[in-house]
Coordinates of C-alpha atoms and ligand atoms in Angstrom, one line a residue:
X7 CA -116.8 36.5 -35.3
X8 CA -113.3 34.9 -34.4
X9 CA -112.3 31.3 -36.2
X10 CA -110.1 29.1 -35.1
X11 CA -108.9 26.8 -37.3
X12 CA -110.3 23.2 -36.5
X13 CA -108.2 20.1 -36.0
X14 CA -110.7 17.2 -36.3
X15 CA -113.0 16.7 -39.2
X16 CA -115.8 19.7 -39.3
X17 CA -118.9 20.1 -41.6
X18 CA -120.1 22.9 -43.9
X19 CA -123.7 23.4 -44.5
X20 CA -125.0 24.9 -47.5
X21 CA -128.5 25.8 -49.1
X22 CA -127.3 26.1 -52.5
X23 CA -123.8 24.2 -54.1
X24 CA -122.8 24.6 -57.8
X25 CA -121.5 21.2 -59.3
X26 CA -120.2 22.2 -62.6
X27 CA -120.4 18.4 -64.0
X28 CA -123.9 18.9 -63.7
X29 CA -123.3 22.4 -64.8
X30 CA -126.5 23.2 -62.1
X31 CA -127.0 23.9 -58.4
X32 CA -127.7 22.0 -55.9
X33 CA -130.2 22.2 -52.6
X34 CA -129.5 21.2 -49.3
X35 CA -126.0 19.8 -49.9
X36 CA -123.4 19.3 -46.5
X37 CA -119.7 18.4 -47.2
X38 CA -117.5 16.7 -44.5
X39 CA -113.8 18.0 -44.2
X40 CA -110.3 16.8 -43.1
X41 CA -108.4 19.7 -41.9
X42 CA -105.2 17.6 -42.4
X43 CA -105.7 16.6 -45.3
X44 CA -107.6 19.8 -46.4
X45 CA -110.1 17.4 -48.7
X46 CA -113.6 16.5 -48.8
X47 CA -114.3 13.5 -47.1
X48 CA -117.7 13.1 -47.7
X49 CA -120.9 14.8 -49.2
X50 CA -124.4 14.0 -48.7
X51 CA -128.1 15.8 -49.1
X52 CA -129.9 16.9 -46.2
X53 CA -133.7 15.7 -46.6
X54 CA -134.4 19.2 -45.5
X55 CA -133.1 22.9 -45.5
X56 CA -132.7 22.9 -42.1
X57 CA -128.9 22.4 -40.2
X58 CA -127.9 21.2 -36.8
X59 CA -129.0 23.8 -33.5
X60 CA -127.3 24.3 -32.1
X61 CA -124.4 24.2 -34.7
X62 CA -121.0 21.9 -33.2
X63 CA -118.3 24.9 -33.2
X64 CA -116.2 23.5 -35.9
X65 CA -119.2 23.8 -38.3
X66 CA -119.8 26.1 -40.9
X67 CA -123.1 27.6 -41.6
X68 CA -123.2 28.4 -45.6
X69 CA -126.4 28.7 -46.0
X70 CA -127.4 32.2 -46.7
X71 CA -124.9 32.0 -49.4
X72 CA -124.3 30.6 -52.6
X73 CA -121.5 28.5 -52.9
X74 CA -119.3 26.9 -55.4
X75 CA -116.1 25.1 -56.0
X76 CA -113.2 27.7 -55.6
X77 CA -112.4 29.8 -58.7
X78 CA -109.6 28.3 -61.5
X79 CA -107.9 31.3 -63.3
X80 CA -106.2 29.4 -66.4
X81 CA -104.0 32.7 -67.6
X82 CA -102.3 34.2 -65.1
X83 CA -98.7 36.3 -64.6
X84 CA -98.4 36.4 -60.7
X85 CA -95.3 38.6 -60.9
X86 CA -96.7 41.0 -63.3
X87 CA -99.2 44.3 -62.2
X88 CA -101.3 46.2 -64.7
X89 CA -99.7 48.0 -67.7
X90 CA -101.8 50.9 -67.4
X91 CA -99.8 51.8 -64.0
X92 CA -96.1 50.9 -65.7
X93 CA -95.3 49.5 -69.3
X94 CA -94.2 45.8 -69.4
X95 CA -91.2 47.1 -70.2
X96 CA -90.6 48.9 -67.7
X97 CA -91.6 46.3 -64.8
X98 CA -89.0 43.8 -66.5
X99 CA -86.2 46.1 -67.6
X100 CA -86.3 48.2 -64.1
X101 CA -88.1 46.6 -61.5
X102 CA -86.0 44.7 -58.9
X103 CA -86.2 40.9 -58.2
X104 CA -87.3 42.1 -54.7
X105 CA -90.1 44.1 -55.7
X106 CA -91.8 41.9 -58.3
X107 CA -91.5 39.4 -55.5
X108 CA -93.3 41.6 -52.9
X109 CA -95.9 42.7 -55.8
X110 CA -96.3 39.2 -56.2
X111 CA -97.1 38.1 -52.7
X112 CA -99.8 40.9 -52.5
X113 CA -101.1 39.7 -55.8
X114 CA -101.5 36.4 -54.6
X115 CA -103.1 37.6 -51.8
X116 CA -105.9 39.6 -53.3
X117 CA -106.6 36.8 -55.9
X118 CA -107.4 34.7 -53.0
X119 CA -109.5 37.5 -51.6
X120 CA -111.5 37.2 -54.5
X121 CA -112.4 33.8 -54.4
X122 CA -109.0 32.2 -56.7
X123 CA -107.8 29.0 -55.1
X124 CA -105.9 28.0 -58.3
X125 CA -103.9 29.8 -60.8
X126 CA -102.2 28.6 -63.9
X127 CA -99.5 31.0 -64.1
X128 CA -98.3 31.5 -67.2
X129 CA -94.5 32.9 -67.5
X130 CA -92.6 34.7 -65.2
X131 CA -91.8 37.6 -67.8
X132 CA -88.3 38.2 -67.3
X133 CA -87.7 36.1 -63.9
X134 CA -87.3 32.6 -64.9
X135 CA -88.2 30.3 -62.7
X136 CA -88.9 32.7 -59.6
X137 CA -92.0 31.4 -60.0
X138 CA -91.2 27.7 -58.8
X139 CA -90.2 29.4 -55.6
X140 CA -93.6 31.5 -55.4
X141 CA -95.3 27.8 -55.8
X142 CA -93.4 26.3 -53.0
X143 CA -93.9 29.2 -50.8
X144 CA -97.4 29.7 -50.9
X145 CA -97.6 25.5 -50.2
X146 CA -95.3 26.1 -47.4
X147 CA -97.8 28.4 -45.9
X148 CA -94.8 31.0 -45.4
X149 CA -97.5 33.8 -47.6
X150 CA -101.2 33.2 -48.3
X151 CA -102.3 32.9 -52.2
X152 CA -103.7 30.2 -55.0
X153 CA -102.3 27.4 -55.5
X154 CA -100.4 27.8 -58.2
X155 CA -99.0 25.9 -61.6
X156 CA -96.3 27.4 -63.0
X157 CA -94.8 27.8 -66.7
X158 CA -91.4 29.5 -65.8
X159 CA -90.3 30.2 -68.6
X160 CA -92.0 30.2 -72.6
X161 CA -90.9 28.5 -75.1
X162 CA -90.2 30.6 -78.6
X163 CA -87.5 29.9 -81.6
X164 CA -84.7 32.1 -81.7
X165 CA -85.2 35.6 -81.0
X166 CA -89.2 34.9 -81.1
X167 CA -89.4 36.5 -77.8
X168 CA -87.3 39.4 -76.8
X169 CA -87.3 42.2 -74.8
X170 CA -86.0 45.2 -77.3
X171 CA -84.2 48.0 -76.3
X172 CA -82.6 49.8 -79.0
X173 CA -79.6 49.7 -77.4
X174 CA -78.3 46.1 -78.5
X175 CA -75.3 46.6 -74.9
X176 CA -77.9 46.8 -72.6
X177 CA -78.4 44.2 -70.9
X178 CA -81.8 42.7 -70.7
X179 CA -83.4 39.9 -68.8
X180 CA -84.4 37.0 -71.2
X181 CA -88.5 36.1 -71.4
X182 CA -87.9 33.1 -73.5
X183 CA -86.1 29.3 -73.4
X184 CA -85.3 29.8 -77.1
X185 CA -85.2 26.4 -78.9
X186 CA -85.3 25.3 -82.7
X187 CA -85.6 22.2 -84.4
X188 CA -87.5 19.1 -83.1
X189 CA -84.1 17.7 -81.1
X190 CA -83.6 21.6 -80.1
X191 CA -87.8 21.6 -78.4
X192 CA -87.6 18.6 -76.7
X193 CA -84.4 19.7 -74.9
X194 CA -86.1 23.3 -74.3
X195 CA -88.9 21.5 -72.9
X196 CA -87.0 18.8 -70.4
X197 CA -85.1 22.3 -68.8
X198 CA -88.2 23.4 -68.1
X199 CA -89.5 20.2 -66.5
X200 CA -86.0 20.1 -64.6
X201 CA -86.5 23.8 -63.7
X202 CA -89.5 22.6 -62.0
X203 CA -92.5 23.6 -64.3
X204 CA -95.9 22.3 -64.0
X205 CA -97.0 23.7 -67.6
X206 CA -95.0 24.4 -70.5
X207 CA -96.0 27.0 -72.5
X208 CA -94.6 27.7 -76.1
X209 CA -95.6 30.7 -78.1
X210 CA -97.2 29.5 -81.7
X211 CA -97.1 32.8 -82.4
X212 CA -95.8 36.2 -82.0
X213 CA -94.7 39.7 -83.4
X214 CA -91.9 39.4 -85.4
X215 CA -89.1 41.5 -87.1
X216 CA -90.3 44.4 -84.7
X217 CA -86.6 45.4 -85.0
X218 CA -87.3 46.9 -88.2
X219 CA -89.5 49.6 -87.1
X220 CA -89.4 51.5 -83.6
X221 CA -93.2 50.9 -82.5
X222 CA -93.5 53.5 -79.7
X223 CA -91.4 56.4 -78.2
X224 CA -90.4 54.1 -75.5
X225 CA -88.4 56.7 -73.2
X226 CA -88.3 60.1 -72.2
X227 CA -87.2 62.1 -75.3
X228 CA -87.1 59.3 -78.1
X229 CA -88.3 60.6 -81.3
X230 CA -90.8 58.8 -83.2
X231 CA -90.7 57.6 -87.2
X232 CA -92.1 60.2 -89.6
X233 CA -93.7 57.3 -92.0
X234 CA -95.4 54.3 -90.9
X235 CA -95.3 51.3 -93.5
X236 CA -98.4 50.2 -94.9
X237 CA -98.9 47.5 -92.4
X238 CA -99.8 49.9 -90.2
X239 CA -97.7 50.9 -87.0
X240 CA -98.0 47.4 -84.8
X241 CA -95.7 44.7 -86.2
X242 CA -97.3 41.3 -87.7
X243 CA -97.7 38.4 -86.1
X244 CA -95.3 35.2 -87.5
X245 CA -95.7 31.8 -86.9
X246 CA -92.5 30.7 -84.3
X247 CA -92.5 26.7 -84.9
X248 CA -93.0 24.3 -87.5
X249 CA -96.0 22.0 -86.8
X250 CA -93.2 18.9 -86.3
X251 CA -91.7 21.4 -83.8
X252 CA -95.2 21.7 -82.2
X253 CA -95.4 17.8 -82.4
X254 CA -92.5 17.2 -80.5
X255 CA -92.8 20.0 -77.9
X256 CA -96.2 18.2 -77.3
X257 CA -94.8 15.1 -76.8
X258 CA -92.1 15.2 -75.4
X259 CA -94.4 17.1 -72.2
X260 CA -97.0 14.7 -72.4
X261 CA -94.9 11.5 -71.7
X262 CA -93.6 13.4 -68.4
X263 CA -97.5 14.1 -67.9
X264 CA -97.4 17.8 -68.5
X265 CA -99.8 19.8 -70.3
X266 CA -99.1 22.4 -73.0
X267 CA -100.3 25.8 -73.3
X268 CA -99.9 27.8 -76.9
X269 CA -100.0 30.9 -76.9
X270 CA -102.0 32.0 -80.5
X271 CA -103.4 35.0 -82.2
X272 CA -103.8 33.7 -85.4
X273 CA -105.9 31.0 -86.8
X274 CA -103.0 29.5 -88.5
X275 CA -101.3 29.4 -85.2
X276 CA -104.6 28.3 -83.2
X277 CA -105.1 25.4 -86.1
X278 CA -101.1 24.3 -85.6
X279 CA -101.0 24.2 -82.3
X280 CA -104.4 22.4 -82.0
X281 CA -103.2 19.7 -84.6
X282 CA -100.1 19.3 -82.7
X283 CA -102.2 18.1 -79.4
X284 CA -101.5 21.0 -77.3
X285 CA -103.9 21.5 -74.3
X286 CA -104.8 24.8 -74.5
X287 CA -104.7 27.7 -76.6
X288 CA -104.2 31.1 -75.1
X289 CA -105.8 34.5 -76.9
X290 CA -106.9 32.9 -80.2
X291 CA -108.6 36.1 -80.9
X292 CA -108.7 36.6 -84.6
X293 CA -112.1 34.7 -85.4
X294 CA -112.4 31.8 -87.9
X295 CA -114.6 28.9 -87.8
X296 CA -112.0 26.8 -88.9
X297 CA -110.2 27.1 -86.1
X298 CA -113.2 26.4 -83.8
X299 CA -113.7 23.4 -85.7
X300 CA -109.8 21.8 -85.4
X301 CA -110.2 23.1 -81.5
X302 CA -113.3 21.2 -81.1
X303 CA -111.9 18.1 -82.8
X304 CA -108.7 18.1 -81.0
X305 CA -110.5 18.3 -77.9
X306 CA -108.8 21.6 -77.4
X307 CA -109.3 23.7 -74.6
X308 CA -109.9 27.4 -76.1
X309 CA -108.8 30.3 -73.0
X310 CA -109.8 33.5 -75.2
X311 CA -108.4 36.0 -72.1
X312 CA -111.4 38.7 -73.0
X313 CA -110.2 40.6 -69.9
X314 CA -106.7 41.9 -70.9
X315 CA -108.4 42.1 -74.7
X316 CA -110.7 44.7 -73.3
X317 CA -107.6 46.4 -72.1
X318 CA -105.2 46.2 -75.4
X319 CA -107.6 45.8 -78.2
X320 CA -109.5 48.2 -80.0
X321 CA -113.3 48.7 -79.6
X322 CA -114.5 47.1 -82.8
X323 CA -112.2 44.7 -82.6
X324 CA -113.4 43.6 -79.3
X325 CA -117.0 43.0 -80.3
X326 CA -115.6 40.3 -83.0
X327 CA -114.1 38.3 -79.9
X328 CA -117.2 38.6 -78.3
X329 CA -118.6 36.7 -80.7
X330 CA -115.8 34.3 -81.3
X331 CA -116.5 33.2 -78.1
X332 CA -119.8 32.7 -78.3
X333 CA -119.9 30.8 -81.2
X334 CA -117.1 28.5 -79.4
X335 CA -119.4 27.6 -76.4
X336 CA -122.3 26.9 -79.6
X337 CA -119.4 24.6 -81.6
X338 CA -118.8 22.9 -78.9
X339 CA -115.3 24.0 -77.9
X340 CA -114.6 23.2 -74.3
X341 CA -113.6 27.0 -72.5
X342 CA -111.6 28.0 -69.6
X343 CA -112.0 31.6 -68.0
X344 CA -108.7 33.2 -67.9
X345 CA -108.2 36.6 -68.5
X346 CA -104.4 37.1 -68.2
X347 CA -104.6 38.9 -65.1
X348 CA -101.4 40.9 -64.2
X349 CA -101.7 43.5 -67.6
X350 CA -105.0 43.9 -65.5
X351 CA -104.7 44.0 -62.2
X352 CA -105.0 41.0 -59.9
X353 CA -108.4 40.6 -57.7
X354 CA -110.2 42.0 -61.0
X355 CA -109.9 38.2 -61.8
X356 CA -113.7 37.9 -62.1
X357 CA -113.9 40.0 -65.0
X358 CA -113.3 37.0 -67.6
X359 CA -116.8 35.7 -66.0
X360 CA -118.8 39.0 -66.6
X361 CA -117.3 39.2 -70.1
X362 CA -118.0 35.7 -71.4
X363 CA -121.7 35.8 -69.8
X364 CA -121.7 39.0 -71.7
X365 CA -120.5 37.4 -74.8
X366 CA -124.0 35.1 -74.9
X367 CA -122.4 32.3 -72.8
X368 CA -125.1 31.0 -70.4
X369 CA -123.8 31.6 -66.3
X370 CA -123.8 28.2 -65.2
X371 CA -121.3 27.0 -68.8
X372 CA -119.3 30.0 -67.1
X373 CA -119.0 28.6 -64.0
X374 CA -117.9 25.3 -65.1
X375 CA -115.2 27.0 -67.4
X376 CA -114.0 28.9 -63.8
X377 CA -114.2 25.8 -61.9
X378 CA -113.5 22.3 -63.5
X379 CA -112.4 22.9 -66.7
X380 CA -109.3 25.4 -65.0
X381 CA -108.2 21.8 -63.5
X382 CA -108.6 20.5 -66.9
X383 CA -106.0 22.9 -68.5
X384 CA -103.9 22.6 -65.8
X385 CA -103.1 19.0 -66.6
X386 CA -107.0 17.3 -64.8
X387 CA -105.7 14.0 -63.1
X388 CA -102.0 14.8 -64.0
X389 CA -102.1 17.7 -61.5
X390 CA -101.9 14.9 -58.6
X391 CA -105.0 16.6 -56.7
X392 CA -108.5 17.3 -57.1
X393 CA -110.0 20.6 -57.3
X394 CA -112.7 22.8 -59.2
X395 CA -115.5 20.5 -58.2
X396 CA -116.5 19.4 -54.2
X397 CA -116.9 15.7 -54.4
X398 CA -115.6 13.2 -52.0
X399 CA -111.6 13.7 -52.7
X400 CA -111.6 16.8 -54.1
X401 CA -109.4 19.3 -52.1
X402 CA -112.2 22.0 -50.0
X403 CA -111.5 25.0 -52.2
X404 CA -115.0 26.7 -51.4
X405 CA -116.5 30.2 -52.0
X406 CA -119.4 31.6 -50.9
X407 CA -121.1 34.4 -52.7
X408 CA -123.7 36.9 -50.9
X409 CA -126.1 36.5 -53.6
X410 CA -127.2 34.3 -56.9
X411 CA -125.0 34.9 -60.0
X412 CA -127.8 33.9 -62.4
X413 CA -129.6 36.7 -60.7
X414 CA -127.2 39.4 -61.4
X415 CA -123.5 38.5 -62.8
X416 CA -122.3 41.1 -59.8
X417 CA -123.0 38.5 -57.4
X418 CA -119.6 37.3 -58.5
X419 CA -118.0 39.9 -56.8
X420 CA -119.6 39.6 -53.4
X421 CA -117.4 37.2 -52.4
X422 CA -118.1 36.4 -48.4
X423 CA -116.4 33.3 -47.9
X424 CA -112.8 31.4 -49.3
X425 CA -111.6 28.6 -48.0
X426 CA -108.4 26.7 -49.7
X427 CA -107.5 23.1 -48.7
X428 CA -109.9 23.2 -45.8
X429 CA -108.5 26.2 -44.2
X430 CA -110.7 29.2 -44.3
X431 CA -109.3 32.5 -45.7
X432 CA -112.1 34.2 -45.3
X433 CA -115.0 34.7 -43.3
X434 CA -118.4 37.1 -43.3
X435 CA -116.5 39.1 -46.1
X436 CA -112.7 39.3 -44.1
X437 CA -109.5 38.0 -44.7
X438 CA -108.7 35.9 -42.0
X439 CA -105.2 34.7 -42.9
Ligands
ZN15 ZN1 -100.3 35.8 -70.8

């Protein structure tokens, strides 16, 4: 089938349109579309299943799919591919500027393939604000991909966040605006506002003192440690900021009306952060119903990135998350499906879904957590456009799936139909941009 792209307003028809407010679908629902300004203009209910016949040429015929808002990933690293083909590490220390770029365009691409119209894109790893220019290009239309919001780079106090090499005269690109102190965060967090950032993101958390013992033999030849300290042979995780740091990091984002993302393993760091009013909090995967219960009175939004835990975690560990999920969704806690995607490969996106339905977490809560509550974490009404839900004004980001996700979670992956802004990507299961 060819597609031309329309120029005055056009209709799409569907049978069956998930509204994630309502957290149900609905029948028989049409939506009315502004190429130009790639929004919905207007949605009404047919009184009947039936469309138009013969169809205008501009319209779209949904029906024999099922179709919801387009997908929100809220932990993303566009410039990053999976681990188990090359070592983070290695893609930062070796990789040129060049190629991380070119991954990153394909990346983009195949998230969009997959039904991602939005990313919140969380750190560059290495490439500072490279990012901001992957933002702009994808809204100049010079490469095809989801919109993006960008962190460029973390924050973390001194040395918090390192690359280590061994080798302290190497020189290594940095993966962290180091600050410390409350006048040192809020200085931290304006560069990255100037730089052009749409999140900041500040790790609560992270291993520390790794320096003291070599954790793997991270080159060709390098011998390994005979004895392993008691801890075990990962380092610990330390908390990076005192809660008035958190405060003011906070603060100091929210009265330029930019959210915060913390990263967080453990509950101490999930229960600082959430005190300190951050947004979000990324991981949070050591379970403890305190830290549910400071999330859900904070209003937190909990991302618990089950996908690239599947990856790094070990087995029993993973079951625990499972369930400290679960019982998130049952306290109450508001959740947003992102599963870091970059340590796991890009397009595998859907994953976070199938693993949080598998977790307990009914389809349609799912849905919502992929849909509206990605526009949440990435700032809701502060991100200056409306997405995640197709109302009147909300931008016609729309996927259409060949088959019900509440019939079989694999559904989610039979992805026939993207459009972004009211331009189709792609059509009867092809990418057409
Ligand atoms: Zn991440």
């Amino acid at each position: 089938m060819s597609y031309s792209s329309p120029t005055e307003p056009f209709t799409i028809h569907t049978s069956l349109l998930f509204s994630p407010h309502l957290k149900t679908f609905l029948p028989n629902v049409s939506l009315l579309i502004s190429p130009t300004t790639g929004l919905v203009l207007r949605t009404h209910t047919r009184s009947t299943s039936s469309i138009p016949s013969p169809l205008p040429p501009s319209d779209i015929d949904l029906t024999h799919l099922v179709v919801l808002p387009g997908f929100v990933d809220a932990h993303t690293h566009i410039f990053l591919h999976p681990y188990a083909e090359t070592p983070a590490l290695h893609q930062i220390l070796h990789e040129s500027l060049v190629e991380r770029t070119l991954r990153a365009a394909n990346h983009a691409r195949a998230a969009l393939a997959a039904g991602y119209t939005t990313y919140r894109d969380l750190g560059t790893e290495g490439l500072g604000a490279a990012d901001v220019g992957l933002r702009d290009a994808i809204n100049r239309s010079i490469v095809v991909g989801p919109r993006l919001f960008v962190a460029t780079d973390p924050l973390a106090s001194s040395g918090g966040y390192v690359l280590r090499v061994e080798n302290e005269n190497a020189r290594v690109p940095r993966l962290a605006d180091e600050a410390d102190g409350v006048d040192g965060v809020r200085a931290a967090v304006r560069r990255r506002l100037a730089a052009g950032a749409d999140v900041v993101k500040f790790y609560a958390d992270q291993e520390k003192r790794n320096a003291r013992y070599p954790e793997t033999e991270t080159w060709p030849g390098a011998l390994g440690v005979r004895f392993k300290p008691e801890w075990g042979d990962k380092p610990k995780h330390y908390l990076l900021f005192s809660a008035s740091e958190m405060r003011a990091i906070v603060d100091e984002a929210h009265e330029a009306e930019c959210p915060v993302a913390a990263h967080a393993s453990s509950p101490a760091a999930v229960i600082r952060a959430a005190r300190a009013g951050v947004d979000s909090v990324e991981h949070g995967q050591e379970p403890s119903a305190e830290a549910l219960e400071v999330m859900k009175e904070m209003g937190t939004i909990f991302v618990p990135t089950l996908t690239v835990m599947e990856e790094e975690v070990p087995e029993e560990v993973v079951g625990s998350m499972y369930q400290h999920t679960y019982n998130a969704w049952k306290a109450g806690v508001k959740l947003a499906c992102g599963g870091d995607i970059g340590p796991v490969a890009h397009g595998e996106n859907v994953r976070e879904l199938e693993l949080m339905i598998a977790a307990g977490v009914p389809v349609e809560e799912v849905l919502a957590s992929a849909t509206l509550h990605g526009w949440e974490a990435c700032g809701g009404a502060w991100c200056g456009r409306k997405f995640g839900w197709l109302d009147e004004g909300c931008a016609a980001d729309i996927v259409g799936l060949m088959g019900d996700p509440r019939e079989d979670v694999k559904n989610l992956r039979r992805v026939e139909f993207v459009m972004k802004d009211g331009r189709a990507c792609k059509m009867d299961n092809r990418m057409i941009v």
